């Protein structure tokens, strides 16, 4: 068979057949000495089809050549394991990409950008914080203004459990981050906070759930501003008059809205609208989103609990943030605005001005 006929029958292009032959694979049965034309035998069709299938499975040509030089059926098992491993690694990377995107922006660079260090060290943050008990008997929200670490947490659990969980999480995060201010240190601090809340719960012996949401902005030593987030507390950024929500709530309804299974409108009255899909202190493994956040002088960031945004609309938030100059006064105006509106839940806001 000429190379053209053979190509048509086995489904490999003439170009591929030539490159395989050059690699010592599926060498033509005969070559015309004067014209240089290649001829394949019908007996080679079977091998050609197997090669086409192995290529489809992603096996490199050199590996197929080696396989035919030394046929070994166990090689198929090894390829199979490689395919499964690669697929697992790709799915893992995809899941991580999804997690990074869920927080909005600028996934962390694989290696810290040391050149940014000088810029970040020069970043000044002016905070203002405010909290209100709302219509509840206890205020289970907690705030932290640390050294380069700003956080808000909304405790979960009956009696005083929620209060204990949110405070313990923030204090543990702060102490641990102070010992290592790198991104790795921050993530480790988060794991420690998760463990501290989980262990406190176990030590208590009660079966009541204890946990907390967390939204934190950290100025790390090696990258830049990083947001950490789990649960339904939020981070917003007001930049040049535009308010952007940088976190996506980890709630049953928010996730259904994201996948298009529930409309924004129906989510407001959905029976599971308060059900969190993630929180600190609930699982042994910390389940948190993190990402780099760009902070420019003039930006105003807001960390808040759900008590605020369930009462004030995004437009109302923006209105207050754009009109009240000082961060402390802006935080008070937001929280008082929600309280005056008859907020049922605890309300907490932290306003950070980047200078
Ligand atoms: Mn709340």
mmCIF file with all atom_site columns, N, CA and C and ligand atoms in Angstrom, residues 136 141 154-155 232 305-307 310 345-346, ligand 1:
data_model
loop_
_atom_site.group_PDB
_atom_site.id
_atom_site.type_symbol
_atom_site.label_atom_id
_atom_site.label_alt_id
_atom_site.label_comp_id
_atom_site.label_asym_id
_atom_site.label_entity_id
_atom_site.label_seq_id
_atom_site.pdbx_PDB_ins_code
_atom_site.Cartn_x
_atom_site.Cartn_y
_atom_site.Cartn_z
_atom_site.occupancy
_atom_site.B_iso_or_equiv
_atom_site.pdbx_formal_charge
_atom_site.auth_seq_id
_atom_site.auth_comp_id
_atom_site.auth_asym_id
_atom_site.auth_atom_id
_atom_site.pdbx_PDB_model_num
ATOM   1  N  N   . UNK A 1 136 ? -30.436 40.702 69.213 1.00 0.00 ? 136 UNK A N   1
ATOM   2  C  CA  . UNK A 1 136 ? -30.052 39.461 69.898 1.00 0.00 ? 136 UNK A CA  1
ATOM   3  C  C   . UNK A 1 136 ? -29.738 39.688 71.378 1.00 0.00 ? 136 UNK A C   1
ATOM   4  N  N   . UNK A 1 141 ? -20.431 38.630 67.325 1.00 0.00 ? 141 UNK A N   1
ATOM   5  C  CA  . UNK A 1 141 ? -19.467 39.131 66.339 1.00 0.00 ? 141 UNK A CA  1
ATOM   6  C  C   . UNK A 1 141 ? -18.207 39.570 67.088 1.00 0.00 ? 141 UNK A C   1
ATOM   7  N  N   . UNK A 1 154 ? -17.937 36.151 62.838 1.00 0.00 ? 154 UNK A N   1
ATOM   8  C  CA  . UNK A 1 154 ? -19.330 36.046 63.273 1.00 0.00 ? 154 UNK A CA  1
ATOM   9  C  C   . UNK A 1 154 ? -19.504 34.651 63.871 1.00 0.00 ? 154 UNK A C   1
ATOM   10 N  N   . UNK A 1 155 ? -19.596 34.587 65.195 1.00 0.00 ? 155 UNK A N   1
ATOM   11 C  CA  . UNK A 1 155 ? -19.648 33.299 65.888 1.00 0.00 ? 155 UNK A CA  1
ATOM   12 C  C   . UNK A 1 155 ? -20.954 32.560 65.686 1.00 0.00 ? 155 UNK A C   1
ATOM   13 N  N   . UNK A 1 232 ? -20.019 33.569 55.709 1.00 0.00 ? 232 UNK A N   1
ATOM   14 C  CA  . UNK A 1 232 ? -20.767 34.599 54.985 1.00 0.00 ? 232 UNK A CA  1
ATOM   15 C  C   . UNK A 1 232 ? -20.452 36.016 55.444 1.00 0.00 ? 232 UNK A C   1
ATOM   16 N  N   . UNK A 1 305 ? -20.037 41.677 58.880 1.00 0.00 ? 305 UNK A N   1
ATOM   17 C  CA  . UNK A 1 305 ? -20.801 40.446 59.081 1.00 0.00 ? 305 UNK A CA  1
ATOM   18 C  C   . UNK A 1 305 ? -22.125 40.574 58.326 1.00 0.00 ? 305 UNK A C   1
ATOM   19 N  N   . UNK A 1 306 ? -22.828 39.446 58.202 1.00 0.00 ? 306 UNK A N   1
ATOM   20 C  CA  . UNK A 1 306 ? -24.073 39.425 57.431 1.00 0.00 ? 306 UNK A CA  1
ATOM   21 C  C   . UNK A 1 306 ? -25.146 40.339 58.013 1.00 0.00 ? 306 UNK A C   1
ATOM   22 N  N   . UNK A 1 307 ? -25.040 40.634 59.321 1.00 0.00 ? 307 UNK A N   1
ATOM   23 C  CA  . UNK A 1 307 ? -26.021 41.531 59.939 1.00 0.00 ? 307 UNK A CA  1
ATOM   24 C  C   . UNK A 1 307 ? -26.079 42.877 59.237 1.00 0.00 ? 307 UNK A C   1
ATOM   25 N  N   . UNK A 1 310 ? -27.482 42.287 55.226 1.00 0.00 ? 310 UNK A N   1
ATOM   26 C  CA  . UNK A 1 310 ? -28.849 41.764 55.109 1.00 0.00 ? 310 UNK A CA  1
ATOM   27 C  C   . UNK A 1 310 ? -29.859 42.879 55.365 1.00 0.00 ? 310 UNK A C   1
ATOM   28 N  N   . UNK A 1 345 ? -30.052 40.643 63.644 1.00 0.00 ? 345 UNK A N   1
ATOM   29 C  CA  . UNK A 1 345 ? -28.768 39.985 63.917 1.00 0.00 ? 345 UNK A CA  1
ATOM   30 C  C   . UNK A 1 345 ? -27.768 41.008 64.469 1.00 0.00 ? 345 UNK A C   1
ATOM   31 N  N   . UNK A 1 346 ? -26.654 40.514 65.010 1.00 0.00 ? 346 UNK A N   1
ATOM   32 C  CA  . UNK A 1 346 ? -25.531 41.376 65.386 1.00 0.00 ? 346 UNK A CA  1
ATOM   33 C  C   . UNK A 1 346 ? -25.009 42.033 64.101 1.00 0.00 ? 346 UNK A C   1
HETATM 34 MN MN1 . LIG B 2 .   ? -24.492 37.157 61.716 1.00 0.00 ? 1   LIG B MN1 1
#
